[in-house]
Coordinates of N, CA and C and ligand atoms in Angstrom, one line a residue:
X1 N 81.1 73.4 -13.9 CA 81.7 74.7 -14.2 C 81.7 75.5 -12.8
X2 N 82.8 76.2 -12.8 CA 82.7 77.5 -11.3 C 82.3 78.5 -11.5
X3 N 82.2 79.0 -10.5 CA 80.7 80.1 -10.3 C 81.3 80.9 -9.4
X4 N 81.5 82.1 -10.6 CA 82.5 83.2 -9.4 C 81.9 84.7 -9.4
X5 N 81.7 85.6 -8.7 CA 80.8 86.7 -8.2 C 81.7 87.9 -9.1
X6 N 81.8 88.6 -9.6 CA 81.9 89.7 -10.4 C 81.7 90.8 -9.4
X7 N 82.2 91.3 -8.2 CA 81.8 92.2 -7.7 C 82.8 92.2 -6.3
X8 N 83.2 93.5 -5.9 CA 83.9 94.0 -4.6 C 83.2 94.0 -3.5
X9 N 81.9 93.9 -3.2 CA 80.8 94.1 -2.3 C 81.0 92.7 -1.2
X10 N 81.3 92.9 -0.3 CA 81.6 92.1 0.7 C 80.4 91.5 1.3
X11 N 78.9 92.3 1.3 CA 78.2 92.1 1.9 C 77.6 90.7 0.0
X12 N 77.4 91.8 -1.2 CA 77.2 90.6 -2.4 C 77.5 89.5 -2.1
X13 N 79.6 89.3 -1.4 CA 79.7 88.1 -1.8 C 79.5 86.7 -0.5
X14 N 79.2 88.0 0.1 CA 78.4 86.9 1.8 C 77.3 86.2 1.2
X15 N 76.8 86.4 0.8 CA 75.1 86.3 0.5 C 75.1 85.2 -0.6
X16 N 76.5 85.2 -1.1 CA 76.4 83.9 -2.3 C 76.8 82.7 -1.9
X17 N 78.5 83.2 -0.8 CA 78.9 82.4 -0.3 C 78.1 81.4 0.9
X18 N 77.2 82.0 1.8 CA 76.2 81.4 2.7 C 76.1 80.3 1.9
X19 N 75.2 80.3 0.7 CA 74.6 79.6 0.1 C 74.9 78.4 -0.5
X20 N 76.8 78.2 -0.7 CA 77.4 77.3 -0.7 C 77.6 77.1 -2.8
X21 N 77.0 78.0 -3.6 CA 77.6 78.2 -4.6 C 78.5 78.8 -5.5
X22 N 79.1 79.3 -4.4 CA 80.5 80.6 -4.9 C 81.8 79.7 -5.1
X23 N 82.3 79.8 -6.1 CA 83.9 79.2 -6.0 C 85.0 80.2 -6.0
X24 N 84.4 81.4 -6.4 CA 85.7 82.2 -6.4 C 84.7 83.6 -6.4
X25 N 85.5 84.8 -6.5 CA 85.4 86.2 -6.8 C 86.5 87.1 -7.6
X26 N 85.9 88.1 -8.7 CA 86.5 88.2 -9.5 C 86.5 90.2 -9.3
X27 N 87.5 90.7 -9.1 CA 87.4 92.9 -8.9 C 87.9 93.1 -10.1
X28 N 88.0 94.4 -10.6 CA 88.6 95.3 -11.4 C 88.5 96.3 -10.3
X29 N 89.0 97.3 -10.9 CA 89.0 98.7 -10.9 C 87.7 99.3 -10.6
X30 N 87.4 99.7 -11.4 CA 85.4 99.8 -11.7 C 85.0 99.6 -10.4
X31 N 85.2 98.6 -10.5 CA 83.9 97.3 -9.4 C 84.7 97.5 -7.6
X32 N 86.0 98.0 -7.1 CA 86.4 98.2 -6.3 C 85.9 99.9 -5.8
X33 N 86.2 101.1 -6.9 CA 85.8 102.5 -7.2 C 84.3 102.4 -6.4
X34 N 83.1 101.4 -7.0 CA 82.1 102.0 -6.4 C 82.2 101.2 -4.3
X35 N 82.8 100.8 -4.3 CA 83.2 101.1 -2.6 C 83.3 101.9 -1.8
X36 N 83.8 102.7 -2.5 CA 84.3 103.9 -1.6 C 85.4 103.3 -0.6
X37 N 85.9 102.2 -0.6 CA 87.0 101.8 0.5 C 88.2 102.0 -0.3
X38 N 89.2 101.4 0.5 CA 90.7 101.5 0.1 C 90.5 99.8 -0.4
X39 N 91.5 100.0 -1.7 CA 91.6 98.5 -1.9 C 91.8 97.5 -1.3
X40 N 92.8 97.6 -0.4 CA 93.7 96.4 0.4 C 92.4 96.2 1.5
X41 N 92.2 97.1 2.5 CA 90.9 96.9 2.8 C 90.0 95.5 2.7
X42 N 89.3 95.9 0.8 CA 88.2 95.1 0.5 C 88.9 94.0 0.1
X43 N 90.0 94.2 -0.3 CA 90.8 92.5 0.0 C 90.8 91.9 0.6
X44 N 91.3 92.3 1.7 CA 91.8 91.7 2.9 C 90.4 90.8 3.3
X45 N 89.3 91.8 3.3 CA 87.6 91.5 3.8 C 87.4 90.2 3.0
X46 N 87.4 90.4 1.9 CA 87.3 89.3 0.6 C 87.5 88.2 1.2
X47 N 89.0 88.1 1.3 CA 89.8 86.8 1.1 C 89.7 86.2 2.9
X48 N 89.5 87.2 3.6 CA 89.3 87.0 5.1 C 87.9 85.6 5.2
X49 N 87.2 86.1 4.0 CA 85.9 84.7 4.2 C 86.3 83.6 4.2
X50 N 87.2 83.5 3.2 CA 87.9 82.0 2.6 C 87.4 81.6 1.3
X51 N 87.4 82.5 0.9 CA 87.2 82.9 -0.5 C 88.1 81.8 -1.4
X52 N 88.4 80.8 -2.4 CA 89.2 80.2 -2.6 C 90.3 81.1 -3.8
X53 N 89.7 81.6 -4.3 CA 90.0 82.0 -5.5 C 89.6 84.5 -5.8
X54 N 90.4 84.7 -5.8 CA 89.8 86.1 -5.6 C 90.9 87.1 -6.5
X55 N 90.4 87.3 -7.5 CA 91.1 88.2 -8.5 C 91.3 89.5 -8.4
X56 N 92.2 90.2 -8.4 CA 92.7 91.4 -8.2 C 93.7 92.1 -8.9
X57 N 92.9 93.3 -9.6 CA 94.0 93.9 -10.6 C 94.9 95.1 -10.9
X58 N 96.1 94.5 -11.2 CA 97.4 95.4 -11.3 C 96.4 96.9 -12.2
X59 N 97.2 98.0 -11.7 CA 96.5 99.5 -12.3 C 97.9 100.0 -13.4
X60 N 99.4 99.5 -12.8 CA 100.2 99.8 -13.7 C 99.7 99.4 -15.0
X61 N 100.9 100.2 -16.0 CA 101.0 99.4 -17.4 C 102.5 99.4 -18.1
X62 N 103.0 99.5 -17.3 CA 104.6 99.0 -17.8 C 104.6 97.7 -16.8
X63 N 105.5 97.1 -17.3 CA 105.7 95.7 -16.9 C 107.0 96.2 -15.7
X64 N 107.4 96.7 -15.1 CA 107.8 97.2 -14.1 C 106.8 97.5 -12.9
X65 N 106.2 97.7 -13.3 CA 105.2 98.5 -12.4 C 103.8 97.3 -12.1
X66 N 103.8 96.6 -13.3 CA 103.1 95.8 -13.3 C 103.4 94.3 -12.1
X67 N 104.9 94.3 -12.2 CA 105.5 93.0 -11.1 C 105.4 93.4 -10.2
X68 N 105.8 95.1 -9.8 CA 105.6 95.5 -8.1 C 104.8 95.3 -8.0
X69 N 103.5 95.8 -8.3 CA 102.0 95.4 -8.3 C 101.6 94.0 -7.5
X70 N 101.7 93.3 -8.6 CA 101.2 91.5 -8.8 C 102.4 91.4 -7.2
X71 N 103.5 91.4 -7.3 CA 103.9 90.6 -6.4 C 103.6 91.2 -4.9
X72 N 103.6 92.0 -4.6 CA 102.6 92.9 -3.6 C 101.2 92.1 -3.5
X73 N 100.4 92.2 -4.5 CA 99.0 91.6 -4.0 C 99.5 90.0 -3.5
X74 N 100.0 89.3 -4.2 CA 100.5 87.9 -4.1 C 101.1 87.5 -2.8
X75 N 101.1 88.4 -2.3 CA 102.1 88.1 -1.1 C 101.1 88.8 0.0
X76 N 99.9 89.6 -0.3 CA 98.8 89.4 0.8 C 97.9 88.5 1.1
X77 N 98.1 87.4 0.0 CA 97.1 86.2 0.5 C 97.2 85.1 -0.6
X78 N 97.0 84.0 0.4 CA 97.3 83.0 -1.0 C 96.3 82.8 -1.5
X79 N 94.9 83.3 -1.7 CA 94.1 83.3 -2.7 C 93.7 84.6 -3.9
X80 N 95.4 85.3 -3.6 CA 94.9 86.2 -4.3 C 95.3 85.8 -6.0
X81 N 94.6 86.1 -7.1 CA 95.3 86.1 -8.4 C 95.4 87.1 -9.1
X82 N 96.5 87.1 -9.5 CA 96.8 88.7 -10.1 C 96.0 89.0 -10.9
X83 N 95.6 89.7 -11.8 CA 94.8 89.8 -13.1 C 95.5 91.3 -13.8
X84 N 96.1 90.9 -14.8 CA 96.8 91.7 -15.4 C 96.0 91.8 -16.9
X85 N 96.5 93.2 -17.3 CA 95.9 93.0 -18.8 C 96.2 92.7 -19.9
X86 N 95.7 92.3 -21.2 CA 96.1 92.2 -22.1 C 96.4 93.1 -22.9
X87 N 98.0 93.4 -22.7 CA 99.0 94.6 -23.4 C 100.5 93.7 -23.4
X88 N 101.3 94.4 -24.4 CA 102.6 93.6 -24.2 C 103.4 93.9 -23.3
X89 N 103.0 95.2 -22.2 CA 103.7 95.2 -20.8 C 102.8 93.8 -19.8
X90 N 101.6 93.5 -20.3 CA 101.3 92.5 -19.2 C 101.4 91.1 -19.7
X91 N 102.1 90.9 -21.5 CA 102.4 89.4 -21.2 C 103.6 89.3 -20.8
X92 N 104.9 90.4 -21.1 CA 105.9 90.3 -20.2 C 105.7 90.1 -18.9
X93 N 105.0 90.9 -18.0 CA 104.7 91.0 -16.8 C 104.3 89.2 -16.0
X94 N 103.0 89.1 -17.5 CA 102.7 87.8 -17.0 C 103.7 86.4 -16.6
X95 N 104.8 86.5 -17.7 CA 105.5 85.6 -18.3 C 106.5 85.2 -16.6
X96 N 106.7 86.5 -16.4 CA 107.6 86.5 -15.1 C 107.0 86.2 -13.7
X97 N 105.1 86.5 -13.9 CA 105.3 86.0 -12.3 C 104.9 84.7 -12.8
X98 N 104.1 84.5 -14.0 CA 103.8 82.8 -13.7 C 105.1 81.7 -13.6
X99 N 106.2 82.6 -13.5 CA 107.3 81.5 -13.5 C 107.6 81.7 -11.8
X100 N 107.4 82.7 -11.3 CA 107.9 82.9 -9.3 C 106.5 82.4 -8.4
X101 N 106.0 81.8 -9.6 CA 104.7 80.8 -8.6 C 102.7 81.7 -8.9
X102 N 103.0 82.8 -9.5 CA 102.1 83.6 -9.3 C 101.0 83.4 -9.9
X103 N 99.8 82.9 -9.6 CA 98.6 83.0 -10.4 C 98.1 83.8 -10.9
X104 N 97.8 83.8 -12.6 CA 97.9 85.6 -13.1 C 96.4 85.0 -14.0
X105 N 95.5 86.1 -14.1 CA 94.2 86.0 -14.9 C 94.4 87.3 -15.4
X106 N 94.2 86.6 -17.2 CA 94.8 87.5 -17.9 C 93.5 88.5 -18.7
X107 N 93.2 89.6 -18.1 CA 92.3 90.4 -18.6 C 91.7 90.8 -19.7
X108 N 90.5 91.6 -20.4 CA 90.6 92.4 -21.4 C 91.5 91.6 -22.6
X109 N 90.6 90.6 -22.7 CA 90.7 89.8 -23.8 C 89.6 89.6 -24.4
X110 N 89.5 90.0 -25.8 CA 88.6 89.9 -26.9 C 89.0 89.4 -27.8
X111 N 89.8 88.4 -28.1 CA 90.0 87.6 -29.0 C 90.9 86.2 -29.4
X112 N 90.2 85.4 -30.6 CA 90.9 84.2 -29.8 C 92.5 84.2 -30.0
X113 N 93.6 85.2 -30.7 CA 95.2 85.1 -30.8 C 95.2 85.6 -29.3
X114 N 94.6 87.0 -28.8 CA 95.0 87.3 -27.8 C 95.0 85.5 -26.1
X115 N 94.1 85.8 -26.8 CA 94.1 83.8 -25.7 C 94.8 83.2 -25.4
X116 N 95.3 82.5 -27.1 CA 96.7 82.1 -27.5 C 97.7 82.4 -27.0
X117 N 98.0 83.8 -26.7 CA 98.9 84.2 -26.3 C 99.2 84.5 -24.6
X118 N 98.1 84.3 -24.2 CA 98.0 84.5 -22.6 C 98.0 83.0 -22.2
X119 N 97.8 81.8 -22.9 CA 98.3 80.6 -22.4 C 100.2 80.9 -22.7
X120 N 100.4 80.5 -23.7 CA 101.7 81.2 -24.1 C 102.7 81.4 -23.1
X121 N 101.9 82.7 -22.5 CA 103.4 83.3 -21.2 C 102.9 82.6 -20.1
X122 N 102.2 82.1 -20.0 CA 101.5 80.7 -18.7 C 100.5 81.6 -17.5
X123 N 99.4 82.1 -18.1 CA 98.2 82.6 -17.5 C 97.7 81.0 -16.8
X124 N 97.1 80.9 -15.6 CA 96.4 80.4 -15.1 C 94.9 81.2 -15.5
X125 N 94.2 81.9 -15.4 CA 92.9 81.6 -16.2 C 93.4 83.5 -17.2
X126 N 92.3 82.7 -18.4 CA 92.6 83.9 -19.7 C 90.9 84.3 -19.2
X127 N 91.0 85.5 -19.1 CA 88.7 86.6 -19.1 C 88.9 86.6 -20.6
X128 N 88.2 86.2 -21.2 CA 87.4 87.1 -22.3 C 86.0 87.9 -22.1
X129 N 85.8 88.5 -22.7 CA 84.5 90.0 -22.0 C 83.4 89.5 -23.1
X130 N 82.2 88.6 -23.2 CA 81.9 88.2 -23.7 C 80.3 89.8 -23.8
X131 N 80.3 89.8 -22.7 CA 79.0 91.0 -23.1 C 79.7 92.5 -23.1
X132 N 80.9 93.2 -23.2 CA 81.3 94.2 -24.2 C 81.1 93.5 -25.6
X133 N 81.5 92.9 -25.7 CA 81.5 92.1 -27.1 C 80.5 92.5 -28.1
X134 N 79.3 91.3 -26.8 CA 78.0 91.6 -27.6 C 77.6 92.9 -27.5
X135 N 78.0 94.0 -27.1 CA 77.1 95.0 -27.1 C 77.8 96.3 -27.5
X136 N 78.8 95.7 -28.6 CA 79.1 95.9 -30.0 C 79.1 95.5 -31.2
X137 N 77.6 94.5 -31.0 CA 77.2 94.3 -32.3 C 78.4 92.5 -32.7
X138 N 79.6 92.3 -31.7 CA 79.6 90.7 -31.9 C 79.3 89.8 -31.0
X139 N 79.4 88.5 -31.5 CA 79.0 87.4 -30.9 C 80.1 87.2 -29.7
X140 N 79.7 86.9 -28.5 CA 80.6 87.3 -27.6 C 81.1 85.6 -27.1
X141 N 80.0 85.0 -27.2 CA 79.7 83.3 -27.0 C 81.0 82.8 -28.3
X142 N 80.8 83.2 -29.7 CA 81.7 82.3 -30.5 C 83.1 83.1 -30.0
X143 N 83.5 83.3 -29.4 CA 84.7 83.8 -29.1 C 85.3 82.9 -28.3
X144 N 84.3 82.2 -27.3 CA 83.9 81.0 -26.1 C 84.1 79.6 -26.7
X145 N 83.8 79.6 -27.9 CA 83.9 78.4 -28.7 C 85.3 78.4 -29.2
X146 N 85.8 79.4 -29.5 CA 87.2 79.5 -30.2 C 88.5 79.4 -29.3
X147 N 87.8 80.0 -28.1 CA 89.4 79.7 -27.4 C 89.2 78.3 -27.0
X148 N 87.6 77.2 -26.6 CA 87.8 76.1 -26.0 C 88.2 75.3 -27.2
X149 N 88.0 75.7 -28.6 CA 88.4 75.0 -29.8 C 90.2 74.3 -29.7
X150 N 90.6 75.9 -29.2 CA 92.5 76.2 -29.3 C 92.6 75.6 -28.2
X151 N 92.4 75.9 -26.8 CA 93.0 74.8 -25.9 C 92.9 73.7 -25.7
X152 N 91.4 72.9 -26.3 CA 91.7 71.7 -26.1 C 92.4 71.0 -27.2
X153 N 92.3 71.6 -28.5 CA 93.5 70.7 -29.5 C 95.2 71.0 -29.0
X154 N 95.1 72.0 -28.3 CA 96.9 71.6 -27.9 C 96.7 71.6 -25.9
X155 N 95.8 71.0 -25.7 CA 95.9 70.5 -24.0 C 96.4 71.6 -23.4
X156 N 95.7 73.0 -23.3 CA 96.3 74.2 -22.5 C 95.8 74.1 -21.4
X157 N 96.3 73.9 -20.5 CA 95.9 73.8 -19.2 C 95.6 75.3 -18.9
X158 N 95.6 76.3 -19.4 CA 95.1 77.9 -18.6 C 93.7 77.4 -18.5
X159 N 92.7 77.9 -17.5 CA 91.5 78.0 -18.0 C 90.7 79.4 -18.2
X160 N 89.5 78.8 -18.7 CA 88.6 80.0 -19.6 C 87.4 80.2 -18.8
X161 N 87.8 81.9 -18.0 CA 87.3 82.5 -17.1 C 85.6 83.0 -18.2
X162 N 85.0 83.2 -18.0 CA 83.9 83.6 -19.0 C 83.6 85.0 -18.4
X163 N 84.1 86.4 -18.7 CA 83.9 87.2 -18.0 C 82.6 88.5 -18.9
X164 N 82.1 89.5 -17.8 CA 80.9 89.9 -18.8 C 80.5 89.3 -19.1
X165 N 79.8 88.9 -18.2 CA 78.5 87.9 -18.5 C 77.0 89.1 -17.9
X166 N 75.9 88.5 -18.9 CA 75.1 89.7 -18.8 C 73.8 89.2 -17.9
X167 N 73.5 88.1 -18.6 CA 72.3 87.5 -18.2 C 72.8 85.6 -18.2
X168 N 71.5 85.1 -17.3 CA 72.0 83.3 -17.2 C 72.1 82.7 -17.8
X169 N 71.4 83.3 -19.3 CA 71.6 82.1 -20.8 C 73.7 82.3 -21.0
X170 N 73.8 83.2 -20.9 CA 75.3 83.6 -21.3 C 76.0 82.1 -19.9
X171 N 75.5 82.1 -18.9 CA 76.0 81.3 -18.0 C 75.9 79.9 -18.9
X172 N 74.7 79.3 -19.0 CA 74.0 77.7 -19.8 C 74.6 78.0 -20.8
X173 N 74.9 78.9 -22.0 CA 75.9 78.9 -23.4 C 77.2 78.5 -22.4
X174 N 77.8 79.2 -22.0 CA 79.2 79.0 -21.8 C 79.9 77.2 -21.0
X175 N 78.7 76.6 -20.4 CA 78.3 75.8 -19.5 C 78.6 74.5 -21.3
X176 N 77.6 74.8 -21.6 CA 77.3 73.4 -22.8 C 78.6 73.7 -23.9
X177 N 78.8 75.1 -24.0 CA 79.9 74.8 -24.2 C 81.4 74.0 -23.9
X178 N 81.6 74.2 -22.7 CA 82.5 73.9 -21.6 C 83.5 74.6 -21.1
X179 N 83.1 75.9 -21.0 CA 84.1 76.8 -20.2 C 84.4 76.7 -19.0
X180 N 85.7 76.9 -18.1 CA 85.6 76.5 -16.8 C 85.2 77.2 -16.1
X181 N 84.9 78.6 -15.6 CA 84.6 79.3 -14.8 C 83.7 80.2 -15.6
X182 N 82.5 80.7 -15.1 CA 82.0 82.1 -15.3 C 82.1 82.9 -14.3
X183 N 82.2 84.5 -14.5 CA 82.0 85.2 -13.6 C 81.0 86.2 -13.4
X184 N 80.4 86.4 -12.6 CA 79.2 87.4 -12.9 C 78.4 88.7 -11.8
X185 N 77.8 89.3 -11.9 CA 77.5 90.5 -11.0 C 75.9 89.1 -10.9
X186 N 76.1 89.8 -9.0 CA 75.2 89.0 -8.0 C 73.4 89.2 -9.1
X187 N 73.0 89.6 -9.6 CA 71.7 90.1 -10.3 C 71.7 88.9 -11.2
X188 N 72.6 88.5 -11.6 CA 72.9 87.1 -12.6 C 72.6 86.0 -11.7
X189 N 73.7 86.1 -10.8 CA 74.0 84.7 -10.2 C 72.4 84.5 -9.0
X190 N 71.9 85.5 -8.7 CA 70.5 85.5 -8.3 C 69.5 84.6 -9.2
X191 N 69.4 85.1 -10.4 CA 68.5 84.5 -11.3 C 68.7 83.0 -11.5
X192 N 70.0 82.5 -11.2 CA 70.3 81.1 -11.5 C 69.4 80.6 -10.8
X193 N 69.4 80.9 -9.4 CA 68.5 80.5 -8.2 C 67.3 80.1 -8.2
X194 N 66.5 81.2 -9.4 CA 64.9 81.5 -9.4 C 64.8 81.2 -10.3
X195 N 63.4 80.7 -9.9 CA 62.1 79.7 -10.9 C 60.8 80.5 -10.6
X196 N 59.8 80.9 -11.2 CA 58.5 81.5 -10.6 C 58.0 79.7 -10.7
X197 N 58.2 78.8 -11.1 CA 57.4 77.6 -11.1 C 57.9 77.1 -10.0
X198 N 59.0 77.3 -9.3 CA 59.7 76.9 -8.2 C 58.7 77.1 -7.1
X199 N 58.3 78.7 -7.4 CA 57.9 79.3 -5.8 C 55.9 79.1 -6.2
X200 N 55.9 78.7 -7.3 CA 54.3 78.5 -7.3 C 54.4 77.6 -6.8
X201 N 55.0 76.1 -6.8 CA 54.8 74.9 -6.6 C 55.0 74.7 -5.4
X202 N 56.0 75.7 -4.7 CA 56.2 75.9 -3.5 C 54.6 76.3 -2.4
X203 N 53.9 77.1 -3.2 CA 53.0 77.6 -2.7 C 52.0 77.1 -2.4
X204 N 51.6 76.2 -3.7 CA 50.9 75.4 -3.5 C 51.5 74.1 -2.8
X205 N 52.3 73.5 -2.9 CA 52.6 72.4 -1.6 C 52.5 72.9 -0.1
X206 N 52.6 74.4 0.1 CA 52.2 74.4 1.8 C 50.9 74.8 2.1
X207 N 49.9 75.2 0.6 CA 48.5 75.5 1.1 C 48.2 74.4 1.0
X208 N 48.5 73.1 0.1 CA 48.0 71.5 0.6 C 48.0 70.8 1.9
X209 N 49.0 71.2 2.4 CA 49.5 70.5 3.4 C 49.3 71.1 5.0
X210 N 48.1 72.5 4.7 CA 47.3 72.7 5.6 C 46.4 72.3 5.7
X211 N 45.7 71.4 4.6 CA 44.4 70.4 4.5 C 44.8 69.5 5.2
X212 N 46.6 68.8 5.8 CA 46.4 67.4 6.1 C 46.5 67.3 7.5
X213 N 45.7 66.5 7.8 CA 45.7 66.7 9.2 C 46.4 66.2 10.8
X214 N 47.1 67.2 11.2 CA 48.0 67.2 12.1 C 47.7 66.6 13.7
X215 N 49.1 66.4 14.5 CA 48.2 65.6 15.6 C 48.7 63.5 15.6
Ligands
E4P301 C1 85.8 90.4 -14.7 O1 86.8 89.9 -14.5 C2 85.6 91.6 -15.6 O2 86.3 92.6 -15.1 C3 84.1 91.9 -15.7 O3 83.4 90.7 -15.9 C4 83.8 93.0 -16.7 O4 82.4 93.1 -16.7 P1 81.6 94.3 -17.4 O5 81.8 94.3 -18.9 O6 80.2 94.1 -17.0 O7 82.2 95.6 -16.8

């Protein structure tokens, strides 16, 4: 599964990337706002790493406004992917760049027709918001199960971004499931990392190994 950073923070996504488990990066709105920069800016920074994959999203909501948008970002870098939302200005919208070459991730999706229908106009990856979900009282994971149910009985090549993600079990659910990508804020993708049995075992193998003797 890929392992993508949920966050506009250039310095966050240094810190993942060093480390050699980042495959992509995923902005909204929200998440660019607490910058305080200009968008194109934190793009530009973004995708300057070599970022492979780095989502970025349209603010229009007419499907007019929505192509200027997308084809503008698309044409500042070839790892940009549009991420448009789930409204009938953005499956129109979608329908038209994924035919002019455009990688579109299809947002603000909570359900499995909405899915259906973002493979449909030819999304390269569909987000479902799996922790808004749950933190309205539904199961945000069987939503996870239903869209990998629908694509793989009709071989949909879009793939299933796992977005809102809250904590690393949501990462291991979506994983055994077999979703392709999660995305997640660095506080998550941190904890994948850590073990306290990791760093005990750690601790004690270097106080051992001051008993042995050197020379
Ligand atoms: C990612 O593409 C989404 O915008 C993001 O995961 C939403 O997460 P939130 O529900 O924590 O804002």
């Amino acid at each position: 599964m890929e392992l993508f950073l949920d966050t506009a923070s250039v310095t966050e996504i240094k810190s993942m990337w060093d480390l050699g488990i980042l495959d992509g990066v995923t902005t909204n709105p929200s998440l660019v706002a607490k910058e305080g920069r200009t968008f194109d800016s934190v793009l530009r920074e973004i995708c300057a790493l070599g970022i492979p994959s780095v989502s970025a999203e349209v603010t229009a909501t007419d499907t007019d406004g929505m192509l200027r948008e997308g084809r503008r970002l698309r044409a500042m870098h070839p790892s940009i992917y549009v991420k448009v939302p789930m409204i009938p200005a953005g499956l129109r919208a979608t329908k038209i760049l994924a035919k002019e070459g455009t990688r579109v991730n299809m947002t603000l999706v909570f359900s499995a027709p909405q899915a259906l229908l973002a493979a449909k106009v030819g999304a390269t990856y569909v987000s479902p918001f799996i922790g808004r979900l749950d933190d309205q009282g539904q199961d945000g994971m069987e939503l996870i199960r239903e869209i990998v149910t629908i694509y793989r009985n009709y071989r949909v090549p879009t793939k299933i971004l796992v977005a809102s993600v809250r904590h690393p079990m949501h990462v291991v659910d979506a994983a055994k499931i077999g979703a392709d990508i999660a995305t997640m804020p660095l506080a998550v993708m941190e904890k994948l990392v850590q073990h306290p049995l990791t760093d005990l075992g750690l601790a004690r193998f270097l106080k051992d190994w001051e008993k042995v003797p050197k020379g």
